[in-house]
Short mmCIF file of C-alpha atoms in Angstrom, two decimals:
data_model
loop_
_atom_site.label_atom_id
_atom_site.label_comp_id
_atom_site.label_asym_id
_atom_site.label_seq_id
_atom_site.Cartn_x
_atom_site.Cartn_y
_atom_site.Cartn_z
CA MET A 1 0.16 0.20 0.46
CA GLY A 2 3.23 2.64 0.84
CA LYS A 3 5.05 1.58 -2.69
CA LYS A 4 1.28 2.27 -4.48
CA ARG A 5 0.89 5.88 -2.53
CA GLN A 6 5.15 6.51 -3.24
CA VAL A 7 4.23 6.07 -7.08
CA GLY A 8 0.79 7.88 -7.36
CA SER A 9 2.89 10.81 -5.15
CA ALA A 10 5.60 10.89 -7.69
CA LEU A 11 3.75 10.68 -10.48
CA ALA A 12 1.33 13.77 -9.20
CA VAL A 13 4.86 15.23 -9.02
CA ALA A 14 5.98 14.60 -12.39
CA LEU A 15 3.03 15.94 -14.27
CA ALA A 16 3.46 18.56 -12.30
CA LEU A 17 6.68 19.65 -13.31
CA SER A 18 6.24 18.44 -17.15
CA ALA A 19 4.91 22.01 -17.17
CA CYS A 20 7.89 23.50 -16.09
CA VAL A 21 10.02 22.24 -18.42
CA PRO A 22 9.82 22.62 -22.34
CA MET A 23 9.75 19.61 -24.51
CA ALA A 24 11.12 19.18 -28.13
CA VAL A 25 7.65 18.01 -30.20
CA SER A 26 7.09 17.18 -33.80
CA ALA A 27 5.90 19.32 -36.30
CA ASP A 28 2.71 17.37 -37.04
CA ALA A 29 1.87 16.78 -33.80
CA VAL A 30 -1.56 18.28 -32.01
CA GLU A 31 -0.82 22.30 -30.51
CA THR A 32 -1.61 22.78 -27.18
CA LYS A 33 -3.93 25.22 -25.63
CA GLY A 34 -0.86 26.31 -23.23
CA ALA A 35 1.92 25.97 -25.64
CA PHE A 36 -0.04 28.44 -28.14
CA LEU A 37 -1.03 30.99 -25.48
CA ARG A 38 2.83 31.27 -25.01
CA LEU A 39 3.44 31.92 -28.38
CA LEU A 40 0.51 34.60 -29.26
CA LEU A 41 2.22 36.60 -27.04
CA GLN A 42 5.39 36.63 -27.47
CA GLN A 43 5.49 36.94 -30.99
CA ALA A 44 2.95 40.42 -30.20
CA SER A 45 5.73 40.92 -27.23
CA VAL A 46 3.28 40.76 -24.64
CA LYS A 47 5.34 40.34 -20.96
CA PRO A 48 4.13 37.42 -19.17
CA ASP A 49 2.56 38.13 -15.35
CA PRO A 50 3.88 35.48 -13.36
CA SER A 51 2.57 37.08 -9.93
CA GLY A 52 0.03 35.91 -8.18
CA ARG A 53 -1.20 31.76 -6.94
CA SER A 54 -2.56 29.37 -9.82
CA PRO A 55 -5.38 27.65 -9.12
CA TYR A 56 -5.17 25.28 -11.90
CA VAL A 57 -3.44 21.85 -10.90
CA ASP A 58 -2.13 22.19 -14.45
CA VAL A 59 -0.49 24.81 -14.71
CA PRO A 60 1.42 25.79 -10.87
CA ALA A 61 3.17 29.25 -10.59
CA ARG A 62 6.70 27.72 -10.36
CA SER A 63 6.22 26.63 -14.39
CA THR A 64 7.54 29.20 -17.14
CA LEU A 65 3.58 28.92 -18.26
CA TRP A 66 2.13 29.78 -15.64
CA GLY A 67 2.49 34.17 -16.75
CA TYR A 68 1.68 33.23 -19.96
CA VAL A 69 -1.50 31.83 -19.03
CA HIS A 70 -2.23 34.48 -16.26
CA LYS A 71 -1.52 37.31 -18.14
CA ALA A 72 -4.05 35.30 -20.85
CA ILE A 73 -6.75 35.44 -18.29
CA GLU A 74 -5.70 38.42 -16.99
CA LEU A 75 -7.12 40.17 -20.71
CA GLY A 76 -9.33 37.95 -21.54
CA LEU A 77 -7.93 35.77 -24.46
CA VAL A 78 -9.30 32.52 -22.25
CA LYS A 79 -11.03 30.54 -19.80
CA ALA A 80 -10.19 27.78 -18.27
CA ASP A 81 -11.67 24.46 -18.37
CA THR A 82 -12.71 24.73 -14.64
CA ALA A 83 -12.12 26.48 -11.63
CA LYS A 84 -8.98 24.01 -10.45
CA ARG A 85 -8.14 22.78 -14.15
CA PHE A 86 -6.47 25.56 -17.06
CA GLY A 87 -6.39 22.95 -20.08
CA THR A 88 -3.15 23.64 -21.12
CA GLY A 89 -2.45 20.50 -22.41
CA ASP A 90 -5.95 20.48 -24.30
CA PRO A 91 -5.82 20.52 -28.58
CA LEU A 92 -5.74 23.09 -29.45
CA THR A 93 -8.50 23.75 -32.09
CA ALA A 94 -8.61 26.31 -35.24
CA ALA A 95 -11.95 28.28 -33.29
CA GLN A 96 -9.50 28.71 -29.87
CA ALA A 97 -6.40 29.97 -32.21
CA ALA A 98 -8.59 32.32 -33.72
CA GLU A 99 -10.73 33.77 -31.34
CA MET A 100 -7.38 34.45 -29.17
CA ALA A 101 -6.14 36.63 -31.82
CA ALA A 102 -9.04 38.77 -32.26
CA LYS A 103 -9.26 39.21 -28.78
CA LEU A 104 -5.59 40.03 -28.41
CA TYR A 105 -5.78 42.71 -31.28
CA HIS A 106 -9.48 43.74 -30.55
CA MET A 107 -10.43 43.38 -33.90
CA ASN A 108 -13.66 44.34 -35.26
CA LEU A 109 -15.16 42.23 -37.68
CA GLY A 110 -18.92 42.44 -36.80
CA THR A 111 -20.74 38.94 -37.58
CA VAL A 112 -18.06 38.08 -39.14
CA SER A 113 -16.24 35.09 -36.89
CA PRO A 114 -13.41 34.34 -36.14
CA VAL A 115 -12.43 31.06 -37.48
CA ALA A 116 -13.56 32.09 -40.86
CA TRP A 117 -12.55 35.22 -41.29
CA ALA A 118 -9.37 33.87 -40.28
CA ARG A 119 -10.06 31.40 -42.92
CA GLU A 120 -11.54 34.01 -45.78
CA GLU A 121 -7.72 35.94 -45.00
CA GLY A 122 -5.48 32.66 -45.74
CA LEU A 123 -4.41 32.38 -42.32
CA MET A 124 -6.07 28.83 -41.93
CA THR A 125 -7.68 26.00 -43.82
CA GLU A 126 -9.38 23.25 -40.99
CA ALA A 127 -11.85 23.95 -38.57
CA GLY A 128 -10.56 21.16 -36.33
CA PRO A 129 -7.65 20.55 -34.10
CA MET A 130 -4.23 22.26 -35.18
CA THR A 131 -0.57 20.17 -35.19
CA VAL A 132 2.47 22.25 -34.15
CA SER A 133 3.14 22.79 -38.24
CA GLN A 134 -0.75 24.16 -38.53
CA ALA A 135 -0.61 26.35 -35.24
CA THR A 136 2.87 28.00 -36.91
CA ALA A 137 1.89 28.97 -39.60
CA PHE A 138 -1.33 30.34 -38.93
CA LEU A 139 1.08 32.89 -36.26
CA ASN A 140 3.37 33.41 -39.11
CA GLY A 141 1.13 34.36 -41.57
CA LEU A 142 -0.77 36.61 -38.72
CA ARG A 143 2.67 38.43 -37.91
CA GLN A 144 2.58 39.65 -41.54
CA LEU A 145 -1.38 40.79 -41.45
CA ALA A 146 -0.67 42.59 -38.14
CA LYS A 147 2.41 44.49 -39.85
CA ALA A 148 -0.03 44.85 -42.59
CA VAL A 149 -2.78 46.86 -40.99
CA GLY A 150 -0.02 49.12 -38.85
CA PRO A 151 -0.81 51.97 -41.68
CA ILE A 152 -4.56 51.76 -40.28
CA PRO A 153 -4.72 49.91 -37.01
CA GLY A 154 -8.31 48.21 -36.93
CA SER A 155 -8.40 47.66 -40.03
CA TRP A 156 -8.44 43.66 -39.80
CA MET A 157 -11.97 42.95 -42.80
CA LEU A 158 -10.30 44.78 -45.38
CA SER A 159 -9.05 42.42 -48.04
CA SER A 160 -5.19 42.81 -48.65
CA THR A 161 -5.80 44.05 -52.70
CA GLU A 162 -8.54 46.15 -50.81
CA ARG A 163 -5.79 47.34 -48.29
CA GLN A 164 -3.41 48.13 -51.28
CA GLU A 165 -5.44 50.08 -53.20
CA PHE A 166 -6.84 52.36 -49.61
CA LEU A 167 -2.87 52.55 -48.88
CA GLU A 168 -1.73 53.78 -52.26
CA ALA A 169 -4.67 56.03 -52.52
CA LEU A 170 -3.32 57.86 -49.78
CA GLN A 171 -0.16 57.74 -51.19
CA ASN A 172 -0.73 59.30 -54.32
CA SER A 173 -2.61 61.60 -53.93
CA ARG A 174 -0.77 62.70 -51.06
CA GLN A 175 2.27 63.01 -53.53
CA ALA A 176 0.08 63.90 -56.61
CA PRO A 177 2.64 67.11 -58.67
CA PHE A 178 -1.20 68.43 -58.95
CA ILE A 179 -4.36 68.58 -56.67
CA GLN A 180 -7.41 70.86 -56.40
CA PHE A 181 -8.91 70.81 -53.09
CA THR A 182 -12.47 72.37 -52.25
CA ALA A 183 -14.31 71.61 -48.56
CA THR A 184 -17.72 72.83 -46.96
CA VAL A 185 -18.19 72.39 -42.82
CA ASN A 186 -21.01 72.96 -41.98
CA GLU A 187 -22.75 73.00 -38.33
CA ALA A 188 -25.36 71.92 -36.62
CA PHE A 189 -26.95 70.60 -33.77
CA LYS A 190 -29.66 68.09 -31.86
CA VAL A 191 -31.16 68.59 -28.20
CA GLU A 192 -33.50 66.11 -26.49
CA LEU A 193 -35.74 67.94 -23.63
CA ALA A 194 -34.79 66.41 -19.69
CA PRO A 195 -37.99 62.69 -20.40
CA ALA A 196 -40.17 64.84 -17.40
CA LEU A 197 -40.86 67.89 -20.17
CA GLN A 198 -41.23 66.18 -23.21
CA SER A 199 -44.92 65.94 -22.42
CA GLN A 200 -45.20 68.87 -20.97
CA PRO A 201 -48.01 70.97 -22.69
CA GLY A 202 -46.16 73.87 -25.64
CA ILE A 203 -42.50 72.28 -24.25
CA GLN A 204 -42.15 71.64 -28.47
CA SER A 205 -42.66 74.86 -29.26
CA GLU A 206 -40.28 75.81 -26.84
CA LEU A 207 -38.03 73.23 -28.21
CA ASN A 208 -38.21 75.14 -32.10
CA GLN A 209 -37.71 78.51 -30.35
CA LEU A 210 -34.06 76.84 -29.02
CA ASP A 211 -32.61 75.31 -32.35
CA GLN A 212 -33.62 78.44 -33.95
CA ALA A 213 -31.89 80.78 -31.41
CA LEU A 214 -28.80 78.11 -31.64
CA ASN A 215 -28.93 78.04 -35.75
CA LYS A 216 -29.09 81.58 -36.14
CA ASN A 217 -25.08 81.23 -34.62
CA VAL A 218 -23.41 77.86 -36.87
CA PHE A 219 -21.09 77.43 -38.05
CA GLN A 220 -20.42 76.96 -41.90
CA MET A 221 -16.71 77.08 -43.82
CA THR A 222 -15.83 76.76 -47.16
CA LEU A 223 -12.57 75.77 -48.27
CA SER A 224 -10.05 76.08 -51.42
CA ALA A 225 -6.60 74.92 -52.17
CA GLN A 226 -4.50 74.64 -54.40
CA GLN A 227 -0.75 72.62 -55.20
CA MET A 228 1.87 72.41 -57.78
CA ARG A 229 5.25 70.50 -57.86
CA THR A 230 7.48 71.31 -60.00
CA GLY A 231 11.09 69.60 -59.50
CA SER A 232 11.99 70.04 -55.89
CA GLN A 233 9.68 73.03 -55.94
CA VAL A 234 6.28 73.49 -54.26
CA TYR A 235 3.98 76.22 -54.70
CA ALA A 236 0.03 76.11 -53.14
CA VAL A 237 -2.74 78.62 -52.83
CA ALA A 238 -5.56 77.90 -49.66
CA GLU A 239 -8.51 80.55 -48.98
CA ALA A 240 -11.64 79.92 -46.37
CA THR A 241 -14.03 81.86 -45.86
CA ASP A 242 -16.63 81.15 -42.72
CA HIS A 243 -19.81 82.44 -41.33
CA MET A 244 -20.67 82.26 -37.78
CA GLY A 245 -23.93 83.27 -37.81
CA ALA A 246 -24.14 87.01 -39.19
CA LYS A 247 -20.22 87.34 -39.01
CA THR A 248 -18.34 86.67 -41.94
CA SER A 249 -14.54 86.30 -41.94
CA THR A 250 -12.05 85.89 -44.67
CA ALA A 251 -8.22 84.44 -45.41
CA GLN A 252 -6.05 83.74 -48.14
CA GLU A 253 -2.71 82.61 -47.90
CA VAL A 254 0.06 81.61 -49.91
CA ASP A 255 3.38 79.40 -50.02
CA ASP A 256 5.46 80.27 -52.97
CA ASP A 257 8.14 77.54 -51.85
CA GLY A 258 8.14 77.70 -48.45
CA VAL A 259 7.83 81.74 -47.97
CA LEU A 260 3.93 82.04 -46.32
CA TYR A 261 1.75 84.76 -47.40
CA LEU A 262 -1.37 85.85 -45.21
CA GLN A 263 -4.26 87.97 -45.99
CA THR A 264 -7.77 88.28 -43.92
CA ASN A 265 -10.46 90.01 -44.33
CA GLY A 266 -8.87 92.13 -46.95
CA SER A 267 -6.15 92.95 -45.11
CA GLY A 268 -2.44 93.71 -46.83
CA TRP A 269 -0.90 90.36 -47.33
CA THR A 270 2.08 90.44 -44.63
CA ASN A 271 4.99 87.51 -44.64
CA VAL A 272 3.95 85.31 -42.02
CA THR A 273 6.63 82.94 -43.11
CA HIS A 274 8.74 83.13 -39.50
CA ALA A 275 5.16 82.92 -37.79
CA GLU A 276 3.57 79.57 -39.51
CA GLY A 277 6.16 78.11 -40.98
CA ALA A 278 7.99 76.19 -37.93
CA SER A 279 4.24 75.34 -36.43
CA ALA A 280 3.78 73.15 -39.95
CA GLN A 281 6.39 70.50 -38.91
CA TYR A 282 3.97 69.15 -35.62
CA VAL A 283 1.15 68.88 -38.07
CA PRO A 284 0.94 64.91 -38.86
CA GLU A 285 -0.16 63.53 -42.48
CA TRP A 286 -1.61 60.17 -42.55
CA GLN A 287 0.17 58.24 -40.20
CA GLY A 288 -2.70 56.81 -37.94
CA VAL A 289 -5.53 59.27 -38.45
CA PHE A 290 -7.57 56.28 -39.74
CA THR A 291 -9.04 53.14 -38.01
CA ASN A 292 -11.18 50.67 -38.82
CA VAL A 293 -11.54 51.10 -42.24
CA THR A 294 -13.72 49.13 -44.36
CA TRP A 295 -14.84 48.14 -47.56
CA ALA A 296 -17.80 49.29 -48.45
CA GLY A 297 -18.97 48.60 -52.13
CA GLN A 298 -19.02 50.61 -55.60
CA ASN A 299 -20.67 53.77 -56.46
CA GLY A 300 -20.58 55.77 -59.22
CA GLY A 301 -17.96 53.42 -61.07
CA LEU A 302 -15.09 54.68 -57.34
CA ASP A 303 -14.86 52.31 -54.72
CA VAL A 304 -16.10 53.21 -51.68
CA PHE A 305 -14.65 52.69 -48.40
CA HIS A 306 -16.20 53.73 -44.87
CA ALA A 307 -13.11 54.87 -41.86
CA GLN A 308 -12.85 56.41 -38.44
CA LEU A 309 -11.14 59.23 -37.60
CA ASN A 310 -8.25 58.05 -34.66
CA PRO A 311 -9.83 60.04 -31.32
CA ALA A 312 -6.27 60.08 -30.40
CA ALA A 313 -4.29 60.90 -33.56
CA MET A 314 -6.74 64.11 -33.90
CA ALA A 315 -6.66 64.68 -30.17
CA ARG A 316 -3.21 64.93 -31.11
CA ILE A 317 -3.60 67.75 -34.39
CA ALA A 318 -6.19 69.81 -31.91
CA ASN A 319 -3.59 70.43 -29.59
CA ALA A 320 -1.22 71.07 -32.91
CA LEU A 321 -3.93 73.99 -33.72
CA GLY A 322 -2.48 75.59 -30.67
CA GLN A 323 0.50 75.47 -32.63
CA MET A 324 -1.27 77.98 -35.39
CA GLY A 325 -3.00 80.45 -33.66
CA ALA A 326 -5.18 79.08 -31.11
CA THR A 327 -5.38 79.51 -27.12
CA ASN A 328 -3.91 76.80 -25.24
CA ALA A 329 -6.94 76.47 -23.83
CA SER A 330 -9.10 76.78 -26.59
CA ALA A 331 -6.28 73.64 -28.31
CA GLN A 332 -6.74 71.99 -25.11
CA SER A 333 -10.73 72.07 -25.38
CA ASP A 334 -10.34 70.47 -28.68
CA ALA A 335 -8.13 67.86 -27.57
CA GLN A 336 -9.92 66.70 -25.00
CA ILE A 337 -13.33 66.31 -27.30
CA PHE A 338 -11.71 64.36 -30.36
CA GLY A 339 -9.48 62.57 -27.75
CA HIS A 340 -12.92 61.04 -27.38
CA VAL A 341 -15.73 60.27 -30.13
CA PRO A 342 -14.22 58.76 -33.39
CA GLY A 343 -15.18 60.53 -36.46
CA GLN A 344 -16.70 59.03 -38.77
CA VAL A 345 -15.25 58.82 -42.77
CA VAL A 346 -16.21 58.05 -45.77
CA ILE A 347 -14.06 58.09 -48.82
CA GLU A 348 -14.82 57.68 -52.46
CA ILE A 349 -11.52 56.62 -54.63
CA ASP A 350 -11.17 56.37 -58.13
CA ARG A 351 -9.00 54.08 -60.03
CA SER A 352 -10.02 55.20 -63.62
CA SER A 353 -6.12 56.50 -63.97
CA GLY A 354 -4.72 53.64 -63.47
CA ALA A 355 -3.88 54.84 -60.06
CA PRO A 356 -5.70 54.91 -56.92
CA ARG A 357 -6.70 58.15 -55.57
CA ILE A 358 -8.93 59.83 -53.29
CA ALA A 359 -11.71 61.74 -55.36
CA ASP A 360 -13.86 63.12 -52.14
CA LEU A 361 -14.29 62.44 -48.83
CA ALA A 362 -17.11 62.82 -46.45
CA VAL A 363 -16.34 63.51 -42.29
CA SER A 364 -19.52 63.42 -39.83
CA TYR A 365 -18.59 63.86 -36.15
CA ASP A 366 -21.63 63.76 -33.47
CA ILE A 367 -20.53 65.06 -30.28
CA PRO A 368 -22.17 65.03 -26.79
CA LEU A 369 -21.29 68.28 -24.62
CA SER A 370 -20.39 67.16 -21.25
CA GLU A 371 -23.14 67.18 -18.47
CA SER A 372 -20.38 69.95 -16.69
CA ALA A 373 -20.38 71.28 -20.84
CA LEU A 374 -24.35 72.48 -20.54
CA VAL A 375 -24.19 73.12 -16.95
CA SER A 376 -22.24 76.06 -17.87
CA THR A 377 -24.24 77.13 -21.33
CA PHE A 378 -27.62 76.76 -19.88
CA GLY A 379 -26.78 76.67 -16.41
CA LYS A 380 -27.58 73.79 -13.39
CA ASP A 381 -31.24 74.88 -14.10
CA GLY A 382 -31.64 74.68 -17.55
CA ALA A 383 -28.85 71.68 -17.59
CA LYS A 384 -31.74 69.43 -15.67
CA MET A 385 -34.15 70.23 -18.08
CA ILE A 386 -31.73 68.98 -21.04
CA ARG A 387 -31.56 64.86 -21.77
CA SER A 388 -29.15 65.61 -24.08
CA PHE A 389 -27.39 67.97 -27.16
CA ASP A 390 -24.96 66.96 -29.52
CA VAL A 391 -22.56 69.36 -31.88
CA LEU A 392 -23.40 67.78 -35.36
CA ILE A 393 -20.35 68.68 -37.47
CA SER A 394 -20.17 68.19 -41.56
CA GLU A 395 -17.31 68.39 -44.18
CA LYS A 396 -17.13 67.49 -48.21
CA ALA A 397 -14.05 67.60 -49.34
CA VAL A 398 -13.63 66.80 -53.68
CA TYR A 399 -10.43 66.09 -55.23
CA GLN A 400 -8.51 66.51 -58.52
CA TYR A 401 -5.61 66.44 -59.87
CA GLN A 402 -5.41 68.56 -63.71
CA PRO A 403 -2.02 69.93 -64.32
CA LEU A 404 -3.14 74.06 -63.20
CA VAL A 405 -0.54 76.11 -62.26
CA PRO A 406 -2.23 77.80 -58.76
CA THR A 407 -3.65 81.42 -59.68
CA LEU A 408 -2.16 83.52 -58.06
CA PRO A 409 -4.86 85.97 -55.58
CA PRO A 410 -4.53 89.36 -56.47
CA GLY A 411 -2.20 91.73 -54.75
CA LEU A 412 0.18 89.83 -54.60
CA HIS A 413 3.38 90.31 -57.33
CA LEU A 414 6.07 87.17 -57.00
CA SER A 415 8.54 86.80 -59.19
CA ASP A 416 9.48 83.41 -58.95
CA TRP A 417 5.65 82.29 -59.56
CA PRO A 418 5.57 80.09 -62.42
CA THR A 419 3.01 81.01 -65.59
CA SER A 420 2.88 76.65 -66.88
CA ALA A 421 2.19 73.43 -65.70
CA GLY A 422 5.41 71.69 -66.78
CA VAL A 423 5.98 68.26 -65.63
CA GLY A 424 6.30 67.80 -61.38
CA GLY A 425 7.08 64.59 -60.08
CA GLY A 426 8.24 63.23 -56.51
CA THR A 427 7.24 63.77 -53.28
CA ALA A 428 4.67 66.72 -52.87
CA GLY A 429 4.71 66.34 -48.82
CA ASN A 430 1.63 68.12 -46.80
CA THR A 431 2.37 71.57 -48.40
CA THR A 432 -1.38 72.27 -48.75
CA GLY A 433 -2.30 70.42 -46.07
CA ASN A 434 -0.44 73.16 -44.24
CA ALA A 435 -1.66 76.42 -46.50
CA THR A 436 -5.31 74.70 -46.42
CA GLY A 437 -5.02 74.35 -42.38
CA ASN A 438 -2.69 77.39 -40.96
CA ALA A 439 -5.56 79.57 -44.12
CA THR A 440 -8.63 77.99 -42.22
CA GLY A 441 -7.36 78.86 -38.98
CA ASN A 442 -6.81 82.48 -39.56
CA ALA A 443 -10.43 82.72 -41.17
CA THR A 444 -11.80 81.33 -38.27
CA GLY A 445 -9.81 82.31 -34.90
CA ASN A 446 -11.91 85.11 -33.92
CA ALA A 447 -15.20 83.32 -34.23
CA THR A 448 -13.41 80.29 -31.14
CA GLY A 449 -15.85 81.95 -28.38
CA ASN A 450 -18.84 80.25 -30.07
CA ALA A 451 -18.48 77.32 -26.65
CA THR A 452 -18.55 73.58 -28.47
CA GLY A 453 -19.38 74.78 -31.76
CA ASN A 454 -17.03 76.70 -33.29
CA ALA A 455 -13.73 75.09 -31.73
CA THR A 456 -14.91 71.94 -32.79
CA GLY A 457 -15.56 73.05 -36.20
CA ASN A 458 -12.61 74.80 -36.44
CA ALA A 459 -11.16 71.38 -35.93
CA THR A 460 -12.22 69.15 -38.10
CA GLY A 461 -11.01 71.44 -40.95
CA ASN A 462 -8.39 71.85 -39.99
CA ALA A 463 -7.25 68.31 -39.39
CA THR A 464 -8.90 67.59 -41.93
CA GLY A 465 -6.98 69.63 -44.42
CA ASN A 466 -3.68 69.56 -43.12
CA ALA A 467 -3.75 65.24 -42.87
CA LEU A 468 -5.30 65.29 -46.62
#
């Protein structure tokens, strides 16, 4: 009896220790859940968490695998088989592998299951248990896909051809030797009263009066820009007109190959190179601006993509506006707004020239005012009457790529301004974005007092202009 008990104890110890010692396995052996977890986290550079006590008999805390199991559970990637057994030696199924990867990378796959998505992407072919070689191939493919998705984070639903088209369109549009850009930006408000007030007699009439009062002070803007690059020289002209209630402001800016001239509200031209040129470097181009890009079919021969504007990137852009004339308080306010609200984007791409390029773009923001903003705007008693107050921002931008020399505005004479289109080439950079953004910022700078609406409108216009 004593010998049997000793043998049983020794076997239990051996089983526990086996989890601590890596063992060589053949490529055709069935992959285990625990081994795959380790490789998945290592590939994503996620550090293990060996802290705490392991409640699982098959993954003791002294095991090197425990740190990966613990981290995976913390991240919500996987569940244990039971309260006392994790299942580290369970055969890994294709569905489990795809689900862990989807959760780790925060994939938004809509109604598509992770395993169906992985099969569509060619990452796996089988639906049952995976061998070591199949699991390795899946992880290698996932690593390459994650690298490809990097420039447009979260865009897991795009096929490789769709992703390539989208990225090429961004690159081709930014590097175009000639580009003409027009845009309109509009602001509106959406108000919903507290439920207790919605049924009161006459309340709808009062709400209509509030809407009318708000709409008298909405922000509207029209914007146009032209850019030409010939050799290493860049020439750009931007013009912005904004309306804030009965007040109208205008601005024109000319970029004469790095020398910037500004005219506001019909005043004389001023060289603003020193004041504005240095700030342009803080404005990003495409990097990190678009996220969660999806293919949406075709419209009138154009390929349509839906996307979001990354709140973190837009917050950085809003902060950068502070370098272009906005007050620090205004820039910080815009950054806080855009840091929490993703903008929705519809991008239409033209492939008729052979190289995909952006044809038009529509941006929309639905920005709810916080409780503190409601109190500061309407007072405590007024804020209690409002269930929600949203600022709605919409922008429509159209792009063309005709070989045209930017038209120099009246009153500005530059001896080196080109008189013919010539042949452009090379990298166009973000000069049009800078000229557009700076002109917009100067045109709308005087109207920033209109609480959230105007600040949002300015930031949207500037951010889109500089990004695109």
